[in-house]
Amino acid sequence: MPEYYGYAGRVLRIDLSREKYHIQPLEKELIAGYLGGRGFNSKRLMDEVPGGTDPLGPENRLMFATGPLVGTGFPTASRFNVSAKSPLTGILGDSNAGGHFSAEMKYAGYDQIILEGISKNLVYIFIDDDDVSLINAGHLSGMDVYETTKAVKEEIGDRSVQVCAVGPAAENGVKYAGVFANLMRAAARTGMGTVMAGKGVKAIAIRGSKSVEIAHPGKFERLVEKFEEDVYNHPQYWPRRIMGTTRILLPLNMGGFLPTRHFTTGVFEHAEEVSGEKLAKEYNVKTRACFSCILPCSRFWVIKKGRYRGKYGEGPEYEPLSAFTARVGNPDVEVALIANDMCNRLGLDVLSTAECISWAMECYERGWLTRDMADGLDLSWGNAETILTLIEKISKREGFGDILADGVKKASEKLGFGQEIALHVKGLEIIQADPRGLKGYGLGYAVASRGGDHLRSEPFFELSDDPERGKELFGIPETALRLEYKGKGKLVSFFEDWCAITDALEVCKNVGENMEVLPFDLAGEVMHAATGFKFTADEMRRAGERIVTVERLFLVREGIRRKDDTLPKRFLEEPMPEEAVNSAGSIFELEPMLNEYYTERDWDLETGVPSVSKLKTLGLDGYIEELKRFDVPLRE
Amino acid sequence: MKFRVKFLGIPGIRLSYIEVEVEKPRVREVVDQLCKTFPEVFPSPSATFQRFLILVEDQKGKTTNIRLKNGSDTLLKENESLVIMPPLTGGRKKS
Ligand code: SF4
């Protein structure tokens, strides 16, 4: 009888400084408290990366984690999380990607891979079941993600080996470089590629021949069938299959919260020309899915004529599409395709890159930044050549690109202007939805454990316009209305817990959470069927809350307090302009929302630190002494 | 009376809008017509109301979900149009 069902039951630790590795059993307490994936990484980061650690020093750990459902055939369970202390933000760094890497990790027999120390030379790591080799990668230095992946596969002589790699941006120390699996499955937020390259690792190749055992196969099969049926019959199935997340660009524009010209307005006059519909009609040629996914939402595109004729690539999702069109004021969808593809190949986070460029454009339009200061570039809104040139320059840390390569917060500090319009939270550049038009999302950005990002909460319910249901589910009708602030604390904490367990199981949030097909009770059932561990809906929610809270502890240990849970001034003080008809006049009411959120979480209203009683309830009181050592103010 | 119906991201419909003629300016009448015109996409009014997001848009572009008005009984004013799209939210069938 296997010792573990669902899980591989092992953790691989690689000490790059000593060029040694060892395999340890997966701790059962970790499963009970944190489920897997993001939960494992966050808990271990809190335990193993001391407060104040240099993100690019040997003490930082880079962790890859997969989940208990990955490799079982459960639809969309294909994801993995990459986590470390972030060199961009100095707080928790974490990013999630799909593809096939995660399943291969399980087949090689690992739930988590932990990189420690720093390698003397640039290497790539080849994990072949239980054999782990560090292979000199000097000859791969400077190669882009596509070239690296191809070269590693060729050297190993097996095209089916799964590879995740970093590009030249990471090697050059750009603070928001990502880790890329299957060429363009990007774990790009918060600079995890920067940490990987900083450790001297260019790529990880993995191959496995083991299997994943299921505790209750009959029950598991029935649950998979039910899940598949829910997905196939879902009204979002075909729209997502045809357009992926790009389907939301036009609705956001109609709602008046499509960030345009660096969030100076919420409507883009060229929205139709850069929409998901336009891509589907004129550029997309086929779809592609992650491992065991029944909703192939990724799309291959080809440009068939014009100056970019013959260029091809995969994606983009809504974020890069709208970031390289509306956000930078560019009406040419082909430029956005090329920009996104360049970021993938060079290994950059599209959102941070687009924020840095659009921030520079706004500074230029306001007369704060001159051509002389920006290598002679014309930074007028939408200048295609400038956008593409800057992506290249950032990746090489060349000229003005070097300033932008540290992120928008540092760039504005260094230049001494534009801090009030640098759109980030805790140093992480914010995403492509204006919080003045989506109050719950905005609160999510303000409190997210990795900085200004929506993927920690995605409280989509506020778009439902269904106050009755809001009352029924959350006791507050306004939770269902995007422009209302009341009830959003409750809504966001619920959705944060949901996102946390979805990430822990490493199921795709596009499906499990966004399409509402994997609620807490079903997740608990699936967990039981796959692993044999029993979890009620309440216990699943509690595990989600524990993950969110341990991440908060990581942040408060680094000095994060209520004052840091905020949004850029623009959203708090500048109402949405009249032209953004459906969001016109709206501003973001931060304080009452934060109060409600902290109350819901039982975090101190003044400091934003979780209360001692909350820590006790979640079994996290073991951290109290550690927090005291860092002068974290604690209240009962 | 004639009303414009705009389509956003609806698989199977390549038009961005159509004009629909109805006797009574009621959302239900418009949706009935839609079901007759595109039976494969909108098989029945009840399925359409359940599976799609339907908004009323005024001349200035201000939209309101019919759920916040009178649902399928919502009356349309002259110069108003309907916008129909797949749900942005979970959209799972309610139990
Ligand atoms: S829905 Fe898309 S992103 Fe999610 S697992 Fe499937 S193919 Fe991957």
PDB file of C-alpha atoms in Angstrom, chain A residues 411-558:
ATOM      1  CA  ALA A 411      12.437  54.152 -11.122  1.00  0.00           C
ATOM      2  CA  SER A 412      10.277  57.003  -9.811  1.00  0.00           C
ATOM      3  CA  GLU A 413      12.398  57.286  -6.672  1.00  0.00           C
ATOM      4  CA  LYS A 414      15.596  57.329  -8.676  1.00  0.00           C
ATOM      5  CA  LEU A 415      14.386  59.971 -11.112  1.00  0.00           C
ATOM      6  CA  GLY A 416      12.811  62.014  -8.337  1.00  0.00           C
ATOM      7  CA  PHE A 417       9.445  62.539 -10.026  1.00  0.00           C
ATOM      8  CA  GLY A 418       6.257  60.695 -10.814  1.00  0.00           C
ATOM      9  CA  GLN A 419       6.054  58.848  -7.486  1.00  0.00           C
ATOM     10  CA  GLU A 420       2.386  59.783  -7.075  1.00  0.00           C
ATOM     11  CA  ILE A 421       1.555  58.256 -10.462  1.00  0.00           C
ATOM     12  CA  ALA A 422       3.753  55.155 -10.100  1.00  0.00           C
ATOM     13  CA  LEU A 423       0.993  52.547 -10.066  1.00  0.00           C
ATOM     14  CA  HIS A 424       2.077  49.788  -7.735  1.00  0.00           C
ATOM     15  CA  VAL A 425       1.121  48.327  -4.392  1.00  0.00           C
ATOM     16  CA  LYS A 426       4.013  47.341  -2.123  1.00  0.00           C
ATOM     17  CA  GLY A 427       6.303  47.624  -5.137  1.00  0.00           C
ATOM     18  CA  LEU A 428       4.343  45.289  -7.440  1.00  0.00           C
ATOM     19  CA  GLU A 429       2.939  47.020 -10.522  1.00  0.00           C
ATOM     20  CA  ILE A 430      -0.849  46.798 -10.576  1.00  0.00           C
ATOM     21  CA  ILE A 431      -2.880  44.851 -13.087  1.00  0.00           C
ATOM     22  CA  GLN A 432      -5.231  45.825 -15.868  1.00  0.00           C
ATOM     23  CA  ALA A 433      -8.546  46.704 -14.180  1.00  0.00           C
ATOM     24  CA  ASP A 434      -9.220  50.110 -12.684  1.00  0.00           C
ATOM     25  CA  PRO A 435     -10.083  49.735  -8.987  1.00  0.00           C
ATOM     26  CA  ARG A 436     -12.366  52.775  -9.140  1.00  0.00           C
ATOM     27  CA  GLY A 437     -14.679  50.665 -11.291  1.00  0.00           C
ATOM     28  CA  LEU A 438     -14.230  47.457  -9.321  1.00  0.00           C
ATOM     29  CA  LYS A 439     -14.113  48.130  -5.613  1.00  0.00           C
ATOM     30  CA  GLY A 440     -13.680  44.561  -4.422  1.00  0.00           C
ATOM     31  CA  TYR A 441     -10.848  43.966  -6.848  1.00  0.00           C
ATOM     32  CA  GLY A 442      -9.232  47.197  -5.653  1.00  0.00           C
ATOM     33  CA  LEU A 443      -9.385  46.073  -2.044  1.00  0.00           C
ATOM     34  CA  GLY A 444      -7.852  42.799  -3.217  1.00  0.00           C
ATOM     35  CA  TYR A 445      -4.884  44.700  -4.706  1.00  0.00           C
ATOM     36  CA  ALA A 446      -4.440  46.703  -1.495  1.00  0.00           C
ATOM     37  CA  VAL A 447      -4.208  43.673   0.778  1.00  0.00           C
ATOM     38  CA  ALA A 448      -2.802  40.955  -1.516  1.00  0.00           C
ATOM     39  CA  SER A 449       0.136  39.158   0.038  1.00  0.00           C
ATOM     40  CA  ARG A 450       2.326  39.616  -3.025  1.00  0.00           C
ATOM     41  CA  GLY A 451       1.424  43.248  -3.771  1.00  0.00           C
ATOM     42  CA  GLY A 452      -0.820  44.885  -6.379  1.00  0.00           C
ATOM     43  CA  ASP A 453      -2.464  41.935  -7.987  1.00  0.00           C
ATOM     44  CA  HIS A 454      -5.932  40.454  -8.442  1.00  0.00           C
ATOM     45  CA  LEU A 455      -5.074  36.761  -8.505  1.00  0.00           C
ATOM     46  CA  ARG A 456      -5.019  36.484  -4.726  1.00  0.00           C
ATOM     47  CA  SER A 457      -8.760  37.183  -4.558  1.00  0.00           C
ATOM     48  CA  GLU A 458     -10.593  37.687  -7.867  1.00  0.00           C
ATOM     49  CA  PRO A 459     -13.911  38.593  -6.207  1.00  0.00           C
ATOM     50  CA  PHE A 460     -15.818  38.272  -9.474  1.00  0.00           C
ATOM     51  CA  PHE A 461     -19.111  38.087  -7.633  1.00  0.00           C
ATOM     52  CA  GLU A 462     -19.192  41.885  -7.485  1.00  0.00           C
ATOM     53  CA  LEU A 463     -19.846  41.862 -11.226  1.00  0.00           C
ATOM     54  CA  SER A 464     -23.022  39.828 -10.839  1.00  0.00           C
ATOM     55  CA  ASP A 465     -25.497  42.706 -10.313  1.00  0.00           C
ATOM     56  CA  ASP A 466     -27.460  40.288  -8.160  1.00  0.00           C
ATOM     57  CA  PRO A 467     -28.094  42.001  -4.798  1.00  0.00           C
ATOM     58  CA  GLU A 468     -30.548  39.328  -3.695  1.00  0.00           C
ATOM     59  CA  ARG A 469     -27.908  36.700  -4.041  1.00  0.00           C
ATOM     60  CA  GLY A 470     -25.432  39.042  -2.338  1.00  0.00           C
ATOM     61  CA  LYS A 471     -27.757  39.151   0.627  1.00  0.00           C
ATOM     62  CA  GLU A 472     -28.226  35.412   0.577  1.00  0.00           C
ATOM     63  CA  LEU A 473     -24.517  34.555   0.359  1.00  0.00           C
ATOM     64  CA  PHE A 474     -22.842  37.345   2.292  1.00  0.00           C
ATOM     65  CA  GLY A 475     -25.727  39.032   4.126  1.00  0.00           C
ATOM     66  CA  ILE A 476     -24.958  42.259   2.234  1.00  0.00           C
ATOM     67  CA  PRO A 477     -26.706  43.091  -1.075  1.00  0.00           C
ATOM     68  CA  GLU A 478     -23.949  45.519  -2.125  1.00  0.00           C
ATOM     69  CA  THR A 479     -21.399  42.704  -2.404  1.00  0.00           C
ATOM     70  CA  ALA A 480     -22.966  42.052  -5.810  1.00  0.00           C
ATOM     71  CA  LEU A 481     -22.478  45.606  -7.102  1.00  0.00           C
ATOM     72  CA  ARG A 482     -19.059  46.600  -8.375  1.00  0.00           C
ATOM     73  CA  LEU A 483     -19.279  50.323  -7.606  1.00  0.00           C
ATOM     74  CA  GLU A 484     -20.376  49.849  -3.996  1.00  0.00           C
ATOM     75  CA  TYR A 485     -17.802  49.518  -1.241  1.00  0.00           C
ATOM     76  CA  LYS A 486     -20.008  48.047   1.466  1.00  0.00           C
ATOM     77  CA  GLY A 487     -19.490  44.358   2.106  1.00  0.00           C
ATOM     78  CA  LYS A 488     -16.316  44.145   0.086  1.00  0.00           C
ATOM     79  CA  GLY A 489     -14.178  43.266   3.117  1.00  0.00           C
ATOM     80  CA  LYS A 490     -16.279  40.187   3.621  1.00  0.00           C
ATOM     81  CA  LEU A 491     -16.322  39.385  -0.078  1.00  0.00           C
ATOM     82  CA  VAL A 492     -12.568  39.714  -0.516  1.00  0.00           C
ATOM     83  CA  SER A 493     -11.670  37.583   2.484  1.00  0.00           C
ATOM     84  CA  PHE A 494     -14.012  34.837   1.224  1.00  0.00           C
ATOM     85  CA  PHE A 495     -12.493  34.932  -2.249  1.00  0.00           C
ATOM     86  CA  GLU A 496      -8.933  35.113  -0.928  1.00  0.00           C
ATOM     87  CA  ASP A 497      -9.496  31.887   0.977  1.00  0.00           C
ATOM     88  CA  TRP A 498     -11.009  30.310  -2.122  1.00  0.00           C
ATOM     89  CA  CYS A 499      -8.102  31.375  -4.328  1.00  0.00           C
ATOM     90  CA  ALA A 500      -5.661  30.084  -1.730  1.00  0.00           C
ATOM     91  CA  ILE A 501      -7.090  26.558  -1.769  1.00  0.00           C
ATOM     92  CA  THR A 502      -7.380  26.554  -5.559  1.00  0.00           C
ATOM     93  CA  ASP A 503      -3.684  27.484  -5.749  1.00  0.00           C
ATOM     94  CA  ALA A 504      -2.867  24.924  -3.102  1.00  0.00           C
ATOM     95  CA  LEU A 505      -4.580  22.160  -5.076  1.00  0.00           C
ATOM     96  CA  GLU A 506      -2.918  23.641  -8.188  1.00  0.00           C
ATOM     97  CA  VAL A 507      -6.175  23.690 -10.097  1.00  0.00           C
ATOM     98  CA  CYS A 508      -6.595  26.460 -12.670  1.00  0.00           C
ATOM     99  CA  LYS A 509      -8.299  29.481 -11.108  1.00  0.00           C
ATOM    100  CA  ASN A 510      -9.739  30.413 -14.495  1.00  0.00           C
ATOM    101  CA  VAL A 511     -11.940  27.366 -14.133  1.00  0.00           C
ATOM    102  CA  GLY A 512     -12.118  26.263 -10.484  1.00  0.00           C
ATOM    103  CA  GLU A 513     -12.749  29.707  -9.039  1.00  0.00           C
ATOM    104  CA  ASN A 514     -13.741  32.032 -11.914  1.00  0.00           C
ATOM    105  CA  MET A 515     -16.253  29.609 -13.362  1.00  0.00           C
ATOM    106  CA  GLU A 516     -17.395  28.713  -9.853  1.00  0.00           C
ATOM    107  CA  VAL A 517     -17.081  24.978 -10.430  1.00  0.00           C
ATOM    108  CA  LEU A 518     -14.828  24.026  -7.515  1.00  0.00           C
ATOM    109  CA  PRO A 519     -16.407  25.433  -4.347  1.00  0.00           C
ATOM    110  CA  PHE A 520     -15.051  24.524  -0.905  1.00  0.00           C
ATOM    111  CA  ASP A 521     -17.300  21.492  -0.407  1.00  0.00           C
ATOM    112  CA  LEU A 522     -16.484  19.898  -3.750  1.00  0.00           C
ATOM    113  CA  ALA A 523     -12.790  20.694  -3.288  1.00  0.00           C
ATOM    114  CA  GLY A 524     -12.926  18.848   0.035  1.00  0.00           C
ATOM    115  CA  GLU A 525     -14.613  15.862  -1.595  1.00  0.00           C
ATOM    116  CA  VAL A 526     -12.075  15.713  -4.400  1.00  0.00           C
ATOM    117  CA  MET A 527      -9.253  16.050  -1.898  1.00  0.00           C
ATOM    118  CA  HIS A 528     -10.645  13.099   0.041  1.00  0.00           C
ATOM    119  CA  ALA A 529     -11.116  10.950  -3.034  1.00  0.00           C
ATOM    120  CA  ALA A 530      -7.612  11.661  -4.300  1.00  0.00           C
ATOM    121  CA  THR A 531      -5.580  11.666  -1.095  1.00  0.00           C
ATOM    122  CA  GLY A 532      -7.668   9.880   1.515  1.00  0.00           C
ATOM    123  CA  PHE A 533      -7.446  12.899   3.846  1.00  0.00           C
ATOM    124  CA  LYS A 534     -10.894  14.072   4.927  1.00  0.00           C
ATOM    125  CA  PHE A 535     -11.687  17.760   4.621  1.00  0.00           C
ATOM    126  CA  THR A 536     -15.097  19.342   5.154  1.00  0.00           C
ATOM    127  CA  ALA A 537     -15.996  22.583   3.382  1.00  0.00           C
ATOM    128  CA  ASP A 538     -15.223  24.464   6.613  1.00  0.00           C
ATOM    129  CA  GLU A 539     -11.862  22.782   6.946  1.00  0.00           C
ATOM    130  CA  MET A 540     -10.990  23.667   3.385  1.00  0.00           C
ATOM    131  CA  ARG A 541     -11.923  27.287   4.029  1.00  0.00           C
ATOM    132  CA  ARG A 542      -9.882  27.219   7.211  1.00  0.00           C
ATOM    133  CA  ALA A 543      -6.867  25.905   5.264  1.00  0.00           C
ATOM    134  CA  GLY A 544      -7.311  28.783   2.807  1.00  0.00           C
ATOM    135  CA  GLU A 545      -7.425  31.259   5.664  1.00  0.00           C
ATOM    136  CA  ARG A 546      -4.319  29.680   7.199  1.00  0.00           C
ATOM    137  CA  ILE A 547      -2.407  30.112   3.932  1.00  0.00           C
ATOM    138  CA  VAL A 548      -3.464  33.764   3.642  1.00  0.00           C
ATOM    139  CA  THR A 549      -2.533  34.368   7.276  1.00  0.00           C
ATOM    140  CA  VAL A 550       0.894  32.731   7.147  1.00  0.00           C
ATOM    141  CA  GLU A 551       1.604  34.913   4.111  1.00  0.00           C
ATOM    142  CA  ARG A 552       0.510  37.944   6.130  1.00  0.00           C
ATOM    143  CA  LEU A 553       2.919  36.919   8.870  1.00  0.00           C
ATOM    144  CA  PHE A 554       5.735  36.831   6.320  1.00  0.00           C
ATOM    145  CA  LEU A 555       4.783  40.386   5.371  1.00  0.00           C
ATOM    146  CA  VAL A 556       4.411  41.774   8.889  1.00  0.00           C
ATOM    147  CA  ARG A 557       7.772  40.271   9.825  1.00  0.00           C
ATOM    148  CA  GLU A 558       9.209  42.362   6.971  1.00  0.00           C
TER     149      GLU A 558
END
